[in-house]
Amino acid sequence: MSSEAGSLERAMRRALDLAATPGVPLGPNPRVGCVLLAPDGTEVAEGFHRGAGTPHAEAAALAAAGDAARGTTAVVTLEPCNHTGRTGPCAQALIEAGVSRVVFAQPDPNPEAAGGAQTLRAAGVTVELGLLEREARRLNRAWTFAHEHGRPFVTWKFATTLDGRSGAADGSSRWITGEAARRDVHRLRASCDAILVGTGTVLRDDPELTVRDALDQPLPPELQPLRVIMGTRDVPADGRTSNGAAETLHLRTHEPVEVLAALHARERQHLFLEGGPTVAAAFLAAGCIDEVVAYVAPKLLGAGPHAVGELGIGNIADALDLEVEDVSVLGHDVRITGRPRGRN
Ligand code: AOF
Ligand code: ZN
């Protein structure tokens, strides 16, 4: 690798690290980082995005550089935006600051903001794209998916015994798995912006559906994922999903597609599905599950409800096939993470 290519890749890795600064961004915006390099490859300034309404990464780096931005190469994890949204267009700001080259990782999948590369080129700025694109897409996996598919990314989580039971026949088992798995569920909840169950689960279990155990301090209500209840039945007004610990949305429908459209309209990008067998079957049948996280407890029950309801599959050839991405042991339990085969 030439020293030029090496310094660009180092700068992009730095920009990715900056973008991944813990705790940012808040709200529906992507994580973005930017590094400005002098012609000799040394770093002039850097910036990252802290959340909706705050400066974009490029604007933050330009502000830090001041006049020193002239003649630099901007290394950015995402294509500079071309629109006036909550802040001004970055493509224009880079042109005005005299940046001579822009190297970005991921093209902007947001149709409202895309087109920055073209604007930059039209103004005589050299533009290169695709460096560490896979890493950049992974960093904003749900955001990218939501813009590309027009709906939130859906993670379905369930817990089951080794013989596939999600509870004991007498209903004596809200938790099948142990403490480590439970903490892990809260960590995953914290990485999503909506948590969904069906009315059946609310009526039977009275869950709170908040992030509690994953962090040193509890998340305030405005930073909690949106609690979503799906189904036509009423839920008790004095139940835990109605407490003030987080916002709650009751969608009186059985259609996953309608649920996802309602969440997309609210700029929710990553849904954590914790519903019972009926909700899980509805989402699976609709092809609306993008990731499966199964917690398997090494227990046998021999009776009791299953994790997923009737899918209308009679033949093994029609089974819903998952590609396993990770297997981990958490305490006494096993976590299996997979994706429906053939999906990105
Ligand atoms: C960010 N941060 O550093 C970059 C973004 O409406 P706005 O102004 O908040 O713009 C959001 C869009 O801007 C976002 O969806 C993405 O397409 C583009 N670039 N956004 O939040 C950044 N560079
Ligand atoms: Zn921008």
mmCIF file of C-alpha atoms and ligand atoms in Angstrom:
data_model
loop_
_atom_site.group_PDB
_atom_site.id
_atom_site.type_symbol
_atom_site.label_atom_id
_atom_site.label_comp_id
_atom_site.label_asym_id
_atom_site.label_seq_id
_atom_site.Cartn_x
_atom_site.Cartn_y
_atom_site.Cartn_z
ATOM 1 C CA MET A 1 0.000 0.000 0.000
ATOM 2 C CA SER A 2 1.385 3.448 -0.899
ATOM 3 C CA SER A 3 1.936 5.851 1.976
ATOM 4 C CA GLU A 4 -0.864 8.006 0.505
ATOM 5 C CA ALA A 5 -3.313 5.080 0.586
ATOM 6 C CA GLY A 6 -2.084 4.182 4.072
ATOM 7 C CA SER A 7 -2.698 7.633 5.487
ATOM 8 C CA LEU A 8 -6.172 7.785 3.889
ATOM 9 C CA GLU A 9 -7.114 4.437 5.400
ATOM 10 C CA ARG A 10 -5.724 5.435 8.801
ATOM 11 C CA ALA A 11 -7.712 8.661 8.642
ATOM 12 C CA MET A 12 -10.884 6.765 7.687
ATOM 13 C CA ARG A 13 -10.403 4.382 10.617
ATOM 14 C CA ARG A 14 -9.998 7.403 12.871
ATOM 15 C CA ALA A 15 -13.160 8.939 11.399
ATOM 16 C CA LEU A 16 -15.048 5.673 12.054
ATOM 17 C CA ASP A 17 -13.802 5.652 15.662
ATOM 18 C CA LEU A 18 -14.885 9.254 16.121
ATOM 19 C CA ALA A 19 -18.295 8.459 14.668
ATOM 20 C CA ALA A 20 -18.652 5.600 17.165
ATOM 21 C CA THR A 21 -18.070 7.838 20.186
ATOM 22 C CA PRO A 22 -20.292 6.287 22.885
ATOM 23 C CA GLY A 23 -23.568 8.034 23.623
ATOM 24 C CA VAL A 24 -23.964 9.730 20.231
ATOM 25 C CA PRO A 25 -25.926 10.541 18.316
ATOM 26 C CA LEU A 26 -29.231 10.921 20.038
ATOM 27 C CA GLY A 27 -32.308 10.635 17.880
ATOM 28 C CA PRO A 28 -32.680 9.437 14.311
ATOM 29 C CA ASN A 29 -29.405 10.684 12.807
ATOM 30 C CA PRO A 30 -26.482 8.550 11.616
ATOM 31 C CA ARG A 31 -23.124 8.307 13.341
ATOM 32 C CA VAL A 32 -20.629 10.237 11.208
ATOM 33 C CA GLY A 33 -16.955 11.147 11.630
ATOM 34 C CA CYS A 34 -14.652 13.408 9.609
ATOM 35 C CA VAL A 35 -10.887 13.985 9.518
ATOM 36 C CA LEU A 36 -9.166 16.778 7.531
ATOM 37 C CA LEU A 37 -5.723 15.889 6.163
ATOM 38 C CA ALA A 38 -3.006 18.248 4.920
ATOM 39 C CA PRO A 39 -1.406 17.372 1.532
ATOM 40 C CA ASP A 40 1.481 15.657 3.378
ATOM 41 C CA GLY A 41 -1.018 13.334 5.127
ATOM 42 C CA THR A 42 -0.876 14.903 8.581
ATOM 43 C CA GLU A 43 -4.112 15.539 10.416
ATOM 44 C CA VAL A 44 -5.356 19.145 10.509
ATOM 45 C CA ALA A 45 -8.649 18.709 12.387
ATOM 46 C CA GLU A 46 -11.404 16.254 13.153
ATOM 47 C CA GLY A 47 -15.089 16.267 14.038
ATOM 48 C CA PHE A 48 -18.048 14.006 14.640
ATOM 49 C CA HIS A 49 -21.807 14.302 14.785
ATOM 50 C CA ARG A 50 -23.475 14.479 18.207
ATOM 51 C CA GLY A 51 -27.143 14.176 17.280
ATOM 52 C CA ALA A 52 -30.072 15.736 15.443
ATOM 53 C CA GLY A 53 -29.899 19.518 15.318
ATOM 54 C CA THR A 54 -26.162 19.688 16.115
ATOM 55 C CA PRO A 55 -23.477 20.308 13.442
ATOM 56 C CA HIS A 56 -22.749 17.477 11.026
ATOM 57 C CA ALA A 57 -19.320 15.843 11.292
ATOM 58 C CA GLU A 58 -17.918 17.811 8.339
ATOM 59 C CA ALA A 59 -19.135 21.130 9.783
ATOM 60 C CA ALA A 60 -17.584 20.271 13.155
ATOM 61 C CA ALA A 61 -14.221 19.461 11.513
ATOM 62 C CA LEU A 62 -14.317 22.629 9.378
ATOM 63 C CA ALA A 63 -15.056 24.736 12.446
ATOM 64 C CA ALA A 64 -12.130 23.158 14.291
ATOM 65 C CA ALA A 65 -9.779 23.780 11.339
ATOM 66 C CA GLY A 66 -10.737 27.376 10.560
ATOM 67 C CA ASP A 67 -8.560 28.767 7.722
ATOM 68 C CA ALA A 68 -6.381 25.661 7.836
ATOM 69 C CA ALA A 69 -9.141 23.744 6.013
ATOM 70 C CA ARG A 70 -8.037 25.244 2.674
ATOM 71 C CA GLY A 71 -6.360 22.669 0.418
ATOM 72 C CA THR A 72 -7.072 19.712 2.732
ATOM 73 C CA THR A 73 -8.563 16.312 1.984
ATOM 74 C CA ALA A 74 -11.757 15.654 3.945
ATOM 75 C CA VAL A 75 -12.050 11.989 4.946
ATOM 76 C CA VAL A 76 -15.666 11.306 5.913
ATOM 77 C CA THR A 77 -17.532 8.117 6.835
ATOM 78 C CA LEU A 78 -20.668 9.228 4.921
ATOM 79 C CA GLU A 79 -21.199 11.156 1.682
ATOM 80 C CA PRO A 80 -21.461 14.859 2.579
ATOM 81 C CA CYS A 81 -25.073 15.990 2.575
ATOM 82 C CA ASN A 82 -26.511 18.169 -0.134
ATOM 83 C CA HIS A 83 -29.594 19.461 1.663
ATOM 84 C CA THR A 84 -30.628 22.067 4.157
ATOM 85 C CA GLY A 85 -32.187 19.976 6.910
ATOM 86 C CA ARG A 86 -31.783 20.753 10.567
ATOM 87 C CA THR A 87 -28.397 22.242 9.547
ATOM 88 C CA GLY A 88 -26.912 23.557 6.266
ATOM 89 C CA PRO A 89 -25.521 21.486 3.370
ATOM 90 C CA CYS A 90 -22.041 20.098 4.075
ATOM 91 C CA ALA A 91 -21.073 19.787 0.384
ATOM 92 C CA GLN A 92 -21.416 23.572 0.076
ATOM 93 C CA ALA A 93 -19.550 24.202 3.336
ATOM 94 C CA LEU A 94 -16.628 22.029 2.153
ATOM 95 C CA ILE A 95 -16.497 23.924 -1.167
ATOM 96 C CA GLU A 96 -16.563 27.308 0.555
ATOM 97 C CA ALA A 97 -13.818 26.282 2.979
ATOM 98 C CA GLY A 98 -11.550 25.440 0.005
ATOM 99 C CA VAL A 99 -11.275 21.699 0.652
ATOM 100 C CA SER A 100 -9.673 20.231 -2.461
ATOM 101 C CA ARG A 101 -10.578 16.548 -2.140
ATOM 102 C CA VAL A 102 -13.276 14.510 -0.385
ATOM 103 C CA VAL A 103 -12.883 10.792 0.343
ATOM 104 C CA PHE A 104 -15.983 9.170 1.799
ATOM 105 C CA ALA A 105 -16.914 5.608 2.784
ATOM 106 C CA GLN A 106 -20.665 5.213 2.306
ATOM 107 C CA PRO A 107 -22.938 6.898 -0.247
ATOM 108 C CA ASP A 108 -25.858 8.603 1.516
ATOM 109 C CA PRO A 109 -28.946 6.333 1.290
ATOM 110 C CA ASN A 110 -31.187 9.173 2.483
ATOM 111 C CA PRO A 111 -32.836 10.565 -0.684
ATOM 112 C CA GLU A 112 -33.413 13.934 0.987
ATOM 113 C CA ALA A 113 -29.720 14.451 1.663
ATOM 114 C CA ALA A 114 -28.022 12.556 -1.203
ATOM 115 C CA GLY A 115 -26.230 14.205 -4.140
ATOM 116 C CA GLY A 116 -23.294 15.715 -2.262
ATOM 117 C CA ALA A 117 -20.696 13.930 -4.411
ATOM 118 C CA GLN A 118 -22.135 15.455 -7.567
ATOM 119 C CA THR A 119 -22.243 18.964 -6.094
ATOM 120 C CA LEU A 120 -18.634 18.661 -4.951
ATOM 121 C CA ARG A 121 -17.429 17.396 -8.344
ATOM 122 C CA ALA A 122 -19.318 20.159 -10.157
ATOM 123 C CA ALA A 123 -17.369 22.669 -8.051
ATOM 124 C CA GLY A 124 -14.035 21.095 -9.027
ATOM 125 C CA VAL A 125 -13.447 19.101 -5.841
ATOM 126 C CA THR A 126 -11.924 15.640 -6.364
ATOM 127 C CA VAL A 127 -14.248 12.971 -4.936
ATOM 128 C CA GLU A 128 -13.412 9.342 -4.121
ATOM 129 C CA LEU A 129 -15.800 6.884 -2.494
ATOM 130 C CA GLY A 130 -16.007 3.390 -1.081
ATOM 131 C CA LEU A 131 -13.002 3.328 1.289
ATOM 132 C CA LEU A 132 -14.052 1.084 4.247
ATOM 133 C CA GLU A 133 -17.657 1.273 3.080
ATOM 134 C CA ARG A 134 -18.572 -2.046 4.736
ATOM 135 C CA GLU A 135 -17.389 -0.791 8.128
ATOM 136 C CA ALA A 136 -19.303 2.476 7.683
ATOM 137 C CA ARG A 137 -22.517 0.656 6.761
ATOM 138 C CA ARG A 138 -22.146 -1.609 9.781
ATOM 139 C CA LEU A 139 -21.725 1.403 12.046
ATOM 140 C CA ASN A 140 -25.149 2.695 10.992
ATOM 141 C CA ARG A 141 -26.729 -0.663 10.226
ATOM 142 C CA ALA A 142 -30.304 0.192 11.228
ATOM 143 C CA TRP A 143 -30.194 3.747 9.854
ATOM 144 C CA THR A 144 -28.895 2.473 6.503
ATOM 145 C CA PHE A 145 -31.469 -0.328 6.387
ATOM 146 C CA ALA A 146 -34.343 2.019 7.227
ATOM 147 C CA HIS A 147 -33.435 4.419 4.406
ATOM 148 C CA GLU A 148 -32.840 1.617 1.900
ATOM 149 C CA HIS A 149 -35.993 -0.362 2.738
ATOM 150 C CA GLY A 150 -38.364 2.331 3.932
ATOM 151 C CA ARG A 151 -39.026 0.556 7.220
ATOM 152 C CA PRO A 152 -37.204 -0.171 10.496
ATOM 153 C CA PHE A 153 -34.724 -3.051 10.847
ATOM 154 C CA VAL A 154 -36.378 -5.760 12.976
ATOM 155 C CA THR A 155 -34.562 -7.878 15.556
ATOM 156 C CA TRP A 156 -36.654 -10.687 17.014
ATOM 157 C CA LYS A 157 -35.508 -11.850 20.423
ATOM 158 C CA PHE A 158 -36.875 -14.853 22.231
ATOM 159 C CA ALA A 159 -35.921 -17.196 25.031
ATOM 160 C CA THR A 160 -36.567 -20.900 24.944
ATOM 161 C CA THR A 161 -35.688 -24.176 26.609
ATOM 162 C CA LEU A 162 -33.641 -26.765 24.772
ATOM 163 C CA ASP A 163 -36.903 -28.415 23.717
ATOM 164 C CA GLY A 164 -38.267 -25.166 22.314
ATOM 165 C CA ARG A 165 -40.648 -24.115 25.096
ATOM 166 C CA SER A 166 -41.033 -20.444 25.935
ATOM 167 C CA GLY A 167 -42.649 -21.062 29.317
ATOM 168 C CA ALA A 168 -43.956 -23.765 31.591
ATOM 169 C CA ALA A 169 -47.460 -25.141 31.088
ATOM 170 C CA ASP A 170 -48.620 -23.558 34.379
ATOM 171 C CA GLY A 171 -47.364 -20.089 33.358
ATOM 172 C CA SER A 172 -44.815 -20.107 36.196
ATOM 173 C CA SER A 173 -41.897 -18.848 34.086
ATOM 174 C CA ARG A 174 -41.591 -15.270 32.889
ATOM 175 C CA TRP A 175 -37.838 -15.833 32.755
ATOM 176 C CA ILE A 176 -36.412 -19.047 31.422
ATOM 177 C CA THR A 177 -32.835 -17.875 31.109
ATOM 178 C CA GLY A 178 -30.463 -16.662 33.813
ATOM 179 C CA GLU A 179 -29.133 -13.314 34.968
ATOM 180 C CA ALA A 180 -26.397 -12.897 32.320
ATOM 181 C CA ALA A 181 -28.859 -13.434 29.472
ATOM 182 C CA ARG A 182 -31.303 -10.998 31.068
ATOM 183 C CA ARG A 183 -28.613 -8.302 31.278
ATOM 184 C CA ASP A 184 -27.727 -8.985 27.664
ATOM 185 C CA VAL A 185 -31.356 -8.416 26.636
ATOM 186 C CA HIS A 186 -31.271 -4.994 28.294
ATOM 187 C CA ARG A 187 -28.058 -4.186 26.441
ATOM 188 C CA LEU A 188 -29.755 -5.085 23.151
ATOM 189 C CA ARG A 189 -32.875 -3.120 24.078
ATOM 190 C CA ALA A 190 -30.642 -0.088 24.660
ATOM 191 C CA SER A 191 -29.307 -0.328 21.096
ATOM 192 C CA CYS A 192 -32.816 -0.179 19.574
ATOM 193 C CA ASP A 193 -35.266 2.705 19.400
ATOM 194 C CA ALA A 194 -38.517 0.748 19.736
ATOM 195 C CA ILE A 195 -39.545 -2.398 21.663
ATOM 196 C CA LEU A 196 -42.662 -4.286 20.624
ATOM 197 C CA VAL A 197 -44.936 -6.857 22.246
ATOM 198 C CA GLY A 198 -48.500 -7.949 21.527
ATOM 199 C CA THR A 199 -51.497 -7.223 23.743
ATOM 200 C CA GLY A 200 -51.384 -10.894 24.822
ATOM 201 C CA THR A 201 -47.954 -10.452 26.419
ATOM 202 C CA VAL A 202 -49.025 -7.207 28.118
ATOM 203 C CA LEU A 203 -52.158 -8.855 29.560
ATOM 204 C CA ARG A 204 -50.311 -11.995 30.692
ATOM 205 C CA ASP A 205 -46.932 -10.670 31.886
ATOM 206 C CA ASP A 206 -47.412 -6.937 32.552
ATOM 207 C CA PRO A 207 -43.850 -6.175 31.315
ATOM 208 C CA GLU A 208 -42.273 -2.739 31.753
ATOM 209 C CA LEU A 209 -40.282 -2.861 28.469
ATOM 210 C CA THR A 210 -37.604 -0.398 29.523
ATOM 211 C CA VAL A 211 -33.811 -0.456 29.562
ATOM 212 C CA ARG A 212 -32.859 -0.925 33.201
ATOM 213 C CA ASP A 213 -30.046 -3.382 33.854
ATOM 214 C CA ALA A 214 -27.607 -2.559 31.050
ATOM 215 C CA LEU A 215 -26.313 0.777 32.284
ATOM 216 C CA ASP A 216 -24.851 2.325 35.413
ATOM 217 C CA GLN A 217 -27.821 4.664 35.727
ATOM 218 C CA PRO A 218 -31.362 4.206 34.431
ATOM 219 C CA LEU A 219 -32.127 5.903 31.120
ATOM 220 C CA PRO A 220 -34.470 8.899 31.453
ATOM 221 C CA PRO A 221 -37.894 8.422 29.771
ATOM 222 C CA GLU A 222 -37.051 10.596 26.750
ATOM 223 C CA LEU A 223 -34.014 8.409 25.928
ATOM 224 C CA GLN A 224 -35.791 5.080 26.421
ATOM 225 C CA PRO A 225 -36.852 3.143 23.305
ATOM 226 C CA LEU A 226 -40.479 3.691 22.352
ATOM 227 C CA ARG A 227 -42.707 0.970 23.855
ATOM 228 C CA VAL A 228 -45.029 -0.402 21.190
ATOM 229 C CA ILE A 229 -48.051 -2.596 21.870
ATOM 230 C CA MET A 230 -49.621 -4.311 18.877
ATOM 231 C CA GLY A 231 -53.161 -5.699 18.809
ATOM 232 C CA THR A 232 -56.794 -4.688 19.021
ATOM 233 C CA ARG A 233 -57.529 -5.539 22.659
ATOM 234 C CA ASP A 234 -57.423 -2.842 25.345
ATOM 235 C CA VAL A 235 -54.557 -2.955 27.826
ATOM 236 C CA PRO A 236 -55.043 -1.953 31.484
ATOM 237 C CA ALA A 237 -54.428 1.732 32.166
ATOM 238 C CA ASP A 238 -52.720 0.834 35.441
ATOM 239 C CA GLY A 239 -50.338 -1.696 33.806
ATOM 240 C CA ARG A 240 -46.586 -1.176 33.754
ATOM 241 C CA THR A 241 -46.493 -0.293 30.041
ATOM 242 C CA SER A 242 -48.624 2.735 30.960
ATOM 243 C CA ASN A 243 -46.205 4.047 33.594
ATOM 244 C CA GLY A 244 -44.136 7.153 32.904
ATOM 245 C CA ALA A 245 -40.824 5.294 32.490
ATOM 246 C CA ALA A 246 -40.975 5.589 28.679
ATOM 247 C CA GLU A 247 -43.309 6.671 25.901
ATOM 248 C CA THR A 248 -45.858 4.040 24.799
ATOM 249 C CA LEU A 249 -47.680 3.624 21.502
ATOM 250 C CA HIS A 250 -50.604 1.209 21.176
ATOM 251 C CA LEU A 251 -51.198 0.236 17.517
ATOM 252 C CA ARG A 252 -54.584 -1.445 17.138
ATOM 253 C CA THR A 253 -53.668 -3.714 14.247
ATOM 254 C CA HIS A 254 -52.454 -7.256 13.617
ATOM 255 C CA GLU A 255 -50.513 -6.307 10.476
ATOM 256 C CA PRO A 256 -46.719 -6.105 10.827
ATOM 257 C CA VAL A 257 -46.508 -3.959 7.689
ATOM 258 C CA GLU A 258 -48.829 -1.353 9.247
ATOM 259 C CA VAL A 259 -46.833 -1.380 12.471
ATOM 260 C CA LEU A 260 -43.572 -0.849 10.617
ATOM 261 C CA ALA A 261 -45.056 1.972 8.527
ATOM 262 C CA ALA A 262 -46.252 3.735 11.688
ATOM 263 C CA LEU A 263 -42.809 3.408 13.260
ATOM 264 C CA HIS A 264 -41.021 4.519 10.095
ATOM 265 C CA ALA A 265 -43.212 7.634 10.025
ATOM 266 C CA ARG A 266 -41.960 8.347 13.565
ATOM 267 C CA GLU A 267 -38.324 7.945 12.414
ATOM 268 C CA ARG A 268 -37.828 4.732 14.414
ATOM 269 C CA GLN A 269 -35.131 2.638 12.722
ATOM 270 C CA HIS A 270 -34.501 -0.435 14.872
ATOM 271 C CA LEU A 271 -37.383 -2.435 16.307
ATOM 272 C CA PHE A 272 -36.726 -4.992 19.025
ATOM 273 C CA LEU A 273 -39.476 -7.587 18.837
ATOM 274 C CA GLU A 274 -40.147 -9.278 22.164
ATOM 275 C CA GLY A 275 -43.659 -10.421 21.411
ATOM 276 C CA GLY A 276 -45.142 -13.793 22.124
ATOM 277 C CA PRO A 277 -45.722 -16.608 19.602
ATOM 278 C CA THR A 278 -48.568 -14.857 17.742
ATOM 279 C CA VAL A 279 -46.674 -11.643 17.087
ATOM 280 C CA ALA A 280 -43.516 -13.552 16.155
ATOM 281 C CA ALA A 281 -45.436 -15.715 13.672
ATOM 282 C CA ALA A 282 -47.097 -12.661 12.100
ATOM 283 C CA PHE A 283 -43.748 -10.914 11.542
ATOM 284 C CA LEU A 284 -42.084 -14.093 10.255
ATOM 285 C CA ALA A 285 -44.935 -14.829 7.865
ATOM 286 C CA ALA A 286 -44.802 -11.260 6.564
ATOM 287 C CA GLY A 287 -41.036 -11.551 5.901
ATOM 288 C CA CYS A 288 -40.451 -8.704 8.342
ATOM 289 C CA ILE A 289 -37.720 -10.203 10.543
ATOM 290 C CA ASP A 290 -34.166 -9.224 9.702
ATOM 291 C CA GLU A 291 -32.278 -10.676 12.656
ATOM 292 C CA VAL A 292 -33.021 -13.375 15.224
ATOM 293 C CA VAL A 293 -31.504 -13.486 18.709
ATOM 294 C CA ALA A 294 -32.402 -16.689 20.540
ATOM 295 C CA TYR A 295 -31.491 -17.297 24.167
ATOM 296 C CA VAL A 296 -31.530 -21.030 24.777
ATOM 297 C CA ALA A 297 -31.615 -22.323 28.354
ATOM 298 C CA PRO A 298 -30.243 -25.871 28.845
ATOM 299 C CA LYS A 299 -33.514 -27.034 30.386
ATOM 300 C CA LEU A 300 -36.218 -29.440 29.285
ATOM 301 C CA LEU A 301 -39.914 -28.867 29.937
ATOM 302 C CA GLY A 302 -41.673 -31.336 27.681
ATOM 303 C CA ALA A 303 -44.804 -29.174 27.734
ATOM 304 C CA GLY A 304 -45.738 -25.489 27.530
ATOM 305 C CA PRO A 305 -46.106 -22.852 24.832
ATOM 306 C CA HIS A 306 -43.696 -22.574 21.916
ATOM 307 C CA ALA A 307 -41.648 -19.488 21.044
ATOM 308 C CA VAL A 308 -43.374 -19.115 17.692
ATOM 309 C CA GLY A 309 -46.917 -19.916 16.585
ATOM 310 C CA GLU A 310 -48.253 -21.598 13.467
ATOM 311 C CA LEU A 311 -46.431 -20.571 10.283
ATOM 312 C CA GLY A 312 -48.276 -22.809 7.856
ATOM 313 C CA ILE A 313 -45.100 -24.728 7.033
ATOM 314 C CA GLY A 314 -45.704 -28.434 6.485
ATOM 315 C CA ASN A 315 -42.544 -29.549 4.733
ATOM 316 C CA ILE A 316 -38.934 -29.288 5.882
ATOM 317 C CA ALA A 317 -38.024 -27.874 2.471
ATOM 318 C CA ASP A 318 -40.165 -24.822 3.287
ATOM 319 C CA ALA A 319 -38.579 -24.200 6.697
ATOM 320 C CA LEU A 320 -37.460 -20.670 7.397
ATOM 321 C CA ASP A 321 -33.705 -20.961 7.097
ATOM 322 C CA LEU A 322 -31.347 -18.897 9.224
ATOM 323 C CA GLU A 323 -27.685 -18.216 8.763
ATOM 324 C CA VAL A 324 -25.934 -18.283 12.136
ATOM 325 C CA GLU A 325 -23.692 -15.277 12.705
ATOM 326 C CA ASP A 326 -22.727 -15.783 16.310
ATOM 327 C CA VAL A 327 -22.990 -18.313 19.125
ATOM 328 C CA SER A 328 -22.066 -17.208 22.658
ATOM 329 C CA VAL A 329 -22.377 -18.707 26.115
ATOM 330 C CA LEU A 330 -23.894 -16.299 28.651
ATOM 331 C CA GLY A 331 -23.796 -17.748 32.145
ATOM 332 C CA HIS A 332 -25.555 -21.112 31.810
ATOM 333 C CA ASP A 333 -27.386 -20.137 28.637
ATOM 334 C CA VAL A 334 -26.506 -20.002 24.946
ATOM 335 C CA ARG A 335 -27.210 -17.042 22.671
ATOM 336 C CA ILE A 336 -27.598 -17.695 18.954
ATOM 337 C CA THR A 337 -27.713 -14.755 16.567
ATOM 338 C CA GLY A 338 -28.765 -15.336 12.973
ATOM 339 C CA ARG A 339 -30.216 -13.778 9.866
ATOM 340 C CA PRO A 340 -32.783 -15.120 7.433
ATOM 341 C CA ARG A 341 -30.761 -16.593 4.585
ATOM 342 C CA GLY A 342 -30.415 -14.498 1.477
ATOM 343 C CA ARG A 343 -30.931 -11.164 3.222
ATOM 344 C CA ASN A 344 -28.342 -8.425 3.592
HETATM 345 C C1 AOF B 1 -25.984 13.778 10.332
HETATM 346 N N1 AOF B 1 -24.715 13.990 10.723
HETATM 347 O O1 AOF B 1 -22.572 14.309 10.312
HETATM 348 C C2 AOF B 1 -24.007 13.951 8.488
HETATM 349 C C3 AOF B 1 -25.357 13.699 8.075
HETATM 350 O O2 AOF B 1 -31.811 16.973 8.898
HETATM 351 P P1 AOF B 1 -30.401 16.925 9.338
HETATM 352 O O3 AOF B 1 -29.717 18.232 9.113
HETATM 353 O O4 AOF B 1 -30.224 16.441 10.751
HETATM 354 O O5 AOF B 1 -29.645 15.898 8.378
HETATM 355 C C4 AOF B 1 -29.702 14.523 8.517
HETATM 356 C C5 AOF B 1 -29.167 13.863 7.263
HETATM 357 O O6 AOF B 1 -27.955 14.441 6.806
HETATM 358 C C6 AOF B 1 -28.826 12.406 7.518
HETATM 359 O O7 AOF B 1 -29.945 11.571 7.364
HETATM 360 C C7 AOF B 1 -27.775 12.125 6.460
HETATM 361 O O8 AOF B 1 -28.418 11.760 5.249
HETATM 362 C C8 AOF B 1 -27.083 13.465 6.227
HETATM 363 N N2 AOF B 1 -25.686 13.537 6.766
HETATM 364 N N3 AOF B 1 -26.296 13.639 9.038
HETATM 365 O O9 AOF B 1 -26.872 13.707 11.161
HETATM 366 C C9 AOF B 1 -23.706 14.091 9.883
HETATM 367 N N4 AOF B 1 -23.001 14.072 7.619
HETATM 368 ZN ZN ZN B 2 -24.191 17.433 6.368
#
